[in-house]
Short mmCIF file of C-alpha atoms in Angstrom, two decimals:
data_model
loop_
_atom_site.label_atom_id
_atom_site.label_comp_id
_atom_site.label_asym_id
_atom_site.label_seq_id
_atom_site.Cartn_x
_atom_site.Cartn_y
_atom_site.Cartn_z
CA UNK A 1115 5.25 14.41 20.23
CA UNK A 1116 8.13 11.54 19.87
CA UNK A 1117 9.70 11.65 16.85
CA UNK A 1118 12.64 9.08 16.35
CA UNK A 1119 14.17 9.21 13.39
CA UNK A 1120 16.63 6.82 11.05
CA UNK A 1121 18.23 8.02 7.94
CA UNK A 1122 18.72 5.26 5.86
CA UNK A 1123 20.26 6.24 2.67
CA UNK A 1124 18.53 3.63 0.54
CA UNK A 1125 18.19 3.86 -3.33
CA UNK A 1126 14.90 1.53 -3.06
CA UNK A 1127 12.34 0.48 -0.76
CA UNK A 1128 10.57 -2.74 -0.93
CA UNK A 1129 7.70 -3.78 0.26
CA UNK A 1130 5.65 -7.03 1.50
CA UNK A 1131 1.90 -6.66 0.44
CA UNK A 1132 -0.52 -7.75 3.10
CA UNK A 1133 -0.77 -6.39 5.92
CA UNK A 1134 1.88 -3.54 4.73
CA UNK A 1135 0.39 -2.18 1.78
CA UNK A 1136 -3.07 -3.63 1.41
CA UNK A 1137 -5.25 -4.11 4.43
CA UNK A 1138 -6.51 -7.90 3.64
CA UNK A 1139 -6.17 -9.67 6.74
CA UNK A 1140 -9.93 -10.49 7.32
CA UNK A 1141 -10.11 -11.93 3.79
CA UNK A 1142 -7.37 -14.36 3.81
CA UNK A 1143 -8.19 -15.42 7.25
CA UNK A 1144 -11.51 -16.16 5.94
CA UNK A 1145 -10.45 -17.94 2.68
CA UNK A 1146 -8.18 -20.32 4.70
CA UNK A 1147 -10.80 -21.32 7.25
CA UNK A 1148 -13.18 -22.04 4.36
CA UNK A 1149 -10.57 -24.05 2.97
CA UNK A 1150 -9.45 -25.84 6.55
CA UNK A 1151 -13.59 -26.50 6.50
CA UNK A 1152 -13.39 -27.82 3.43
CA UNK A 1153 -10.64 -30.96 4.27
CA UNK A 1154 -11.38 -31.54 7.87
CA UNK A 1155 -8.42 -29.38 9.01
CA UNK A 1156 -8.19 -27.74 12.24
CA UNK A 1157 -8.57 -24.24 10.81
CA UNK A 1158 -6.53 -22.08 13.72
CA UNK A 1159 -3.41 -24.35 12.93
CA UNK A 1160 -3.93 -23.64 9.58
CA UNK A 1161 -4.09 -20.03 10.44
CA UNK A 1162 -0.65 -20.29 12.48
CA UNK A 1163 1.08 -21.46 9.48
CA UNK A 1164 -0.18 -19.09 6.50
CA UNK A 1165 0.78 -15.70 6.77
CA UNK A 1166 3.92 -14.78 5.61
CA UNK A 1167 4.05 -17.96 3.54
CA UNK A 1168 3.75 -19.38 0.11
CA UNK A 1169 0.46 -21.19 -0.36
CA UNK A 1170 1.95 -23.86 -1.92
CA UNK A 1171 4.47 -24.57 1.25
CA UNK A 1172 1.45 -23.68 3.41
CA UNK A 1173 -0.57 -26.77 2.10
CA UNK A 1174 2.52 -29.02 1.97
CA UNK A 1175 2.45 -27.99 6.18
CA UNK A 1176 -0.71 -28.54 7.04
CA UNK A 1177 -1.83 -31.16 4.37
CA UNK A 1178 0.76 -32.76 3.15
CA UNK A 1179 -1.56 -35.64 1.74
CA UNK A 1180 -3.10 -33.26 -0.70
CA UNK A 1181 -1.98 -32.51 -4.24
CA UNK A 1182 -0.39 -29.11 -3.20
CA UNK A 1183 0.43 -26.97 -6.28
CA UNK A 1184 -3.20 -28.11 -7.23
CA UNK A 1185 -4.94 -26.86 -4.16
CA UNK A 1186 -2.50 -23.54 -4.27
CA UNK A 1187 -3.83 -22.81 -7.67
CA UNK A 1188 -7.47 -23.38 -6.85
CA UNK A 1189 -7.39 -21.47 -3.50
CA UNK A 1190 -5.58 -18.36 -4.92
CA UNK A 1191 -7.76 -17.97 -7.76
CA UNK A 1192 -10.48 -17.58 -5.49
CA UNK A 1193 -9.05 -15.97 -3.46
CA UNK A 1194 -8.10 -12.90 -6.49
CA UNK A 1195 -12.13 -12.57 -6.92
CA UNK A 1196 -12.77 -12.17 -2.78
CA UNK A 1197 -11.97 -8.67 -3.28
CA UNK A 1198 -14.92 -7.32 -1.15
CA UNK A 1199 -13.76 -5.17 2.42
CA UNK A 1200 -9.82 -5.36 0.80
CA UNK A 1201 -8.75 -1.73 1.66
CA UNK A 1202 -5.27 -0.24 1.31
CA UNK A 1203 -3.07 -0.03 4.83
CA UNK A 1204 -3.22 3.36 6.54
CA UNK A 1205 -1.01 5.54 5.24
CA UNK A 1206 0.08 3.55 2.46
CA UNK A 1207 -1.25 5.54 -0.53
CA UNK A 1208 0.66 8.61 0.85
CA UNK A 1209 3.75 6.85 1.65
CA UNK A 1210 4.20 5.79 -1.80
CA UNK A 1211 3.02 9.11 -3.13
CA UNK A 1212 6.00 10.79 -0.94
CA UNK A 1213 8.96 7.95 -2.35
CA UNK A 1214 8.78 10.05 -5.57
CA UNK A 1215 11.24 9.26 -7.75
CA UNK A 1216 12.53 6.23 -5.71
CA UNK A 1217 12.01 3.20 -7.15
CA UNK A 1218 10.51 0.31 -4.92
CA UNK A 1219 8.78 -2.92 -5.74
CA UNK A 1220 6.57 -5.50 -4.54
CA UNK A 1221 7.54 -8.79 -3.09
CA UNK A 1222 4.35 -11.02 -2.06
CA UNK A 1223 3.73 -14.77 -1.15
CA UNK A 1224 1.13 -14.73 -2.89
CA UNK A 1225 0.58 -15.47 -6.96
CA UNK A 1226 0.86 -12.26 -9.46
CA UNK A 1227 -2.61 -12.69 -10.21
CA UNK A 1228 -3.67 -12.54 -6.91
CA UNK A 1229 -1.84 -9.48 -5.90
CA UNK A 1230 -2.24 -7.61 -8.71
CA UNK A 1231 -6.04 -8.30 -7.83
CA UNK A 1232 -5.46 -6.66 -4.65
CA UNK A 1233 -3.67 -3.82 -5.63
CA UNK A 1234 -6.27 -2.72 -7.82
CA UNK A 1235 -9.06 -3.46 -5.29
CA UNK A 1236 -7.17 -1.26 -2.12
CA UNK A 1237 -6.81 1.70 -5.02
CA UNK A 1238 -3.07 1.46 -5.16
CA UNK A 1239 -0.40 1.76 -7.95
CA UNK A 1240 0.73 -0.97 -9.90
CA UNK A 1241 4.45 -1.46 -9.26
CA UNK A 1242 6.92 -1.18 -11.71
CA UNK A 1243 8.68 -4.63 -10.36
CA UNK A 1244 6.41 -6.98 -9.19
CA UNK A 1245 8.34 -10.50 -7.00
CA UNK A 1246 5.01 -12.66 -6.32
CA UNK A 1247 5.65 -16.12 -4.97
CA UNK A 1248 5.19 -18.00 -8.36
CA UNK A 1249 8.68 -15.62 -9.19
CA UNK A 1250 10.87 -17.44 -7.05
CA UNK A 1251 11.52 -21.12 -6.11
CA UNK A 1252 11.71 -20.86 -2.52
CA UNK A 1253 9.21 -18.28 -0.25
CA UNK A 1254 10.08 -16.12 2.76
CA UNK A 1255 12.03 -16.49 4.88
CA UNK A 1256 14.17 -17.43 2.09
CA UNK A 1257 15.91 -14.20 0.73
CA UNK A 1258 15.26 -14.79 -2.90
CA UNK A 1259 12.19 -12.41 -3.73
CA UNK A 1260 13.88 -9.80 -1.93
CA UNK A 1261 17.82 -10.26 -3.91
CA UNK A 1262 15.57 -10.62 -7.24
CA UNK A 1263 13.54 -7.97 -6.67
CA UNK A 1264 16.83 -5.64 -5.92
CA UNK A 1265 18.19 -7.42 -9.31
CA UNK A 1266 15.44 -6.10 -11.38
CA UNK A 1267 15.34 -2.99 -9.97
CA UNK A 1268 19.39 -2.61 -10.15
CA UNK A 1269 20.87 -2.03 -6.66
CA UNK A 1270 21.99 -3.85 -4.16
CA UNK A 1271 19.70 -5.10 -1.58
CA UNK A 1272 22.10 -3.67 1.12
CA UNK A 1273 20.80 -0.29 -0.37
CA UNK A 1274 16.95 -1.00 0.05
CA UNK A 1275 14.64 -0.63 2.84
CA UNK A 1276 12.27 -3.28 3.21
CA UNK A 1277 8.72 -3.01 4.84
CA UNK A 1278 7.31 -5.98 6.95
CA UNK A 1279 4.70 -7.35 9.16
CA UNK A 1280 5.52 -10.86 9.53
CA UNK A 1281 8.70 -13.04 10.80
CA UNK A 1282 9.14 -14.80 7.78
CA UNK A 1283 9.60 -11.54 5.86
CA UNK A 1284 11.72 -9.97 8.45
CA UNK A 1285 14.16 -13.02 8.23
CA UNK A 1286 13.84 -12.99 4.15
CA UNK A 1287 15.24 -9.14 4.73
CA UNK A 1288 17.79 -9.22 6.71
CA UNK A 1289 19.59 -12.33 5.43
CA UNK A 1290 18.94 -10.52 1.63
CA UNK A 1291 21.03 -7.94 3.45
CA UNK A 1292 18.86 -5.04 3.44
CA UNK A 1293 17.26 -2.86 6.02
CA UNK A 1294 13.62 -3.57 7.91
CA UNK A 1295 11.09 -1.23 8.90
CA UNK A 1296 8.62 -3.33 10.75
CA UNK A 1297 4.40 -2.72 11.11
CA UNK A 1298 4.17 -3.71 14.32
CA UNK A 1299 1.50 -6.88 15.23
CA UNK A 1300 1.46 -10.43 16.62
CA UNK A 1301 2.74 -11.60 13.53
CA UNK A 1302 6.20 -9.25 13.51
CA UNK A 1303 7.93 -11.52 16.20
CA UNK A 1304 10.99 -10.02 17.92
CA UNK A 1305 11.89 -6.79 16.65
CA UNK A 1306 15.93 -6.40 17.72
CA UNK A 1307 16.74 -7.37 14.32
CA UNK A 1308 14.60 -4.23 13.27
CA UNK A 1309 15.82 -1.34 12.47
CA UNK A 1310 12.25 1.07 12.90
CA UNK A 1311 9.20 -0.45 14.13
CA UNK A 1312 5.84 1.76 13.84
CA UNK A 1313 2.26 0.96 14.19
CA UNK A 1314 1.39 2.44 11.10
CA UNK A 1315 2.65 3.51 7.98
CA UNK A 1316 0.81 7.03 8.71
CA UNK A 1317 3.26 7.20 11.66
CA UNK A 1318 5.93 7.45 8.84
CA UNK A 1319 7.24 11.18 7.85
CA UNK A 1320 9.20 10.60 4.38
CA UNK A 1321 11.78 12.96 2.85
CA UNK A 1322 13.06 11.46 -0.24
CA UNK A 1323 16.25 13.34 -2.12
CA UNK A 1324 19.45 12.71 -3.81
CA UNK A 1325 19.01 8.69 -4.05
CA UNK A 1326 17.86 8.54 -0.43
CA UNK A 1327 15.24 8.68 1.63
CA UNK A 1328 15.24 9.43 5.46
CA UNK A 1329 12.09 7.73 7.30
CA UNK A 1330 10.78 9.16 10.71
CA UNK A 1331 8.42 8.03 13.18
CA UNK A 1332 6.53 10.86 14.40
CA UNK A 1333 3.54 10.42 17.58
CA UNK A 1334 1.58 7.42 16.62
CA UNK A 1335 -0.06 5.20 19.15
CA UNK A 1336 1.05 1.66 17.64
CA UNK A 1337 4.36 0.39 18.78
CA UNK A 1338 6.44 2.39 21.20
CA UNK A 1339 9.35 4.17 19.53
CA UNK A 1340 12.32 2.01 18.52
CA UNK A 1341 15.09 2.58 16.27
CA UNK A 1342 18.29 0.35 15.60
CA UNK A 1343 20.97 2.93 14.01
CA UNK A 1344 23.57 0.93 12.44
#
C-alpha cells in the first residue's frame, strides 16, 4: 500500500465546493448546455470556460452581448432547484467529520443560495464561514475568497490548507498564500504547484491535533502519489 504523507501544520482548511465537496458535475454541465441552447451558443466552449468560474464572468466570456449579472441571477436560481443526482464527493462527509475541532470554510463560485442548496442536497454540514462568489468582487483565480475567508475565520491564509479541483482555484490558493491539496481531473491542470494530489478525498487519512492537522494519502487508484514538502 503507498502511503505518502505531508504534515501541514495548518490551523484551517478550506475548501472549493464542486467537484471537492459536492459531487455536481453532471448538473452544472447540464444547466450550462441548456443555457448555451438557449442563446445559440456553442455549448462545449461554454463548457471550457465555466468551471472554476464566477457565472457572472462566465457570461461576460462567452456572451458578452448579454445583460450578464441578469442572466447570472436567472441561471443560478435555477440552477439551486436542479438538485436531483447532486451527491456529496467520496469521502467528503468523513473528511470533515475527522477535521474535528478545526475550523474550515467554504469558498464557491457560485451564489450563497446556490451552494447552500447544494450542501443540503449532498447531506453535508453547513459551514460556519461561507465565501460564495456574490462575497467577493473578483472570482478565482483571484485570491480574494480565499484571504476573506481566512479573515473571517482569523488566521492567516499561509496557515490553511486549501482543497481544489480546478486551475482557477489552484492559482486563487497559492497566490492567497496557502497550501493546495489537489482532486485530481482534467480540470486540475499542472500539479507542481501542488503540494498533495489524490484521486479522492477517501484516499485522505486525517489526524487532526494541537491546531494542526497532518493529511496522508494512503492506496487509492486516482492520481499516482505526489507530494511537494516545503
Amino acid at each position: 500500500m503507498v502511503k505518502v504523507s505531508l504534515e501541514l501544520r495548518c490551523s484551517a482548511v478550506l475548501f472549493d465546493l464542486d467537484g471537492v465537496l459536492v459531487d455536481s458535475g453532471n448538473a452544472v454541465e447540464a444547466s450550462w448546455e441548456t443555457w448555451a441552447r438557449r442563446h445559440g451558443l456553442d455549448g462545449g466552449h461554454v463548457l471550457g470556460q465555466c468551471h472554476g468560474r464566477r457565472t457572472v464572468e462566465t457570461v461576460r466570456a462567452v456572451a458578452p452581448h448579454l445583460d450578464a449579472e441578469r442572466e447570472a441571477i436567472l441561471l443560478e436560481t435555477e440552477q439551486a432547484t436542479q438538485t436531483d443526482g447532486l451527491r456529496a464527493c467520496t469521502g467528503a462527509a468523513n473528511l470533515l467529520a475527522a477535521l474535528g475541532d478545526l475550523p474550515w470554510a467554504v469558498v464557491t463560485s457560485g451564489t450563497r443560495l446556490l451552494a447552500l442548496a447544494r450542501l443540503a442536497a449532498a447531506g453535508l454540514p453547513r459551514p460556519a464561514v461561507l465565501v460564495a462568489g456574490d462575497d467577493v468582487e473578483q472570482g478565482k483565480p483571484s485570491p480574494e475568497g480565499y484571504l476573506k475567508a481566512a479573515t473571517v475565520i482569523g488566521v492567516p491564509a499561509q496557515e490553511c490548507v486549501v482543497f481544489e479541483d480546478a486551475r482557477r482555484g489552484v492559482q486563487a490558493a497559492r497566490e492567497a498564500g496557502a497550501r493546495v491539496i489537489g482532486i485530481a481531473g482534467e480540470l486540475l491542470g499542472p500539479t507542481a504547484d501542488i503540494d498533495l494530489v489524490v484521486g479522492t478525498l477517501a484516499e485522505l487519512s486525517v489526524e487532526p491535533g494541537g491546531g494542526s492537522v497532518r493529511f496522508s494519502r494512503v492506496g487509492g487508484n486516482g492520481a499516482p502519489p505526489h507530494s511537494r514538502i516545503g
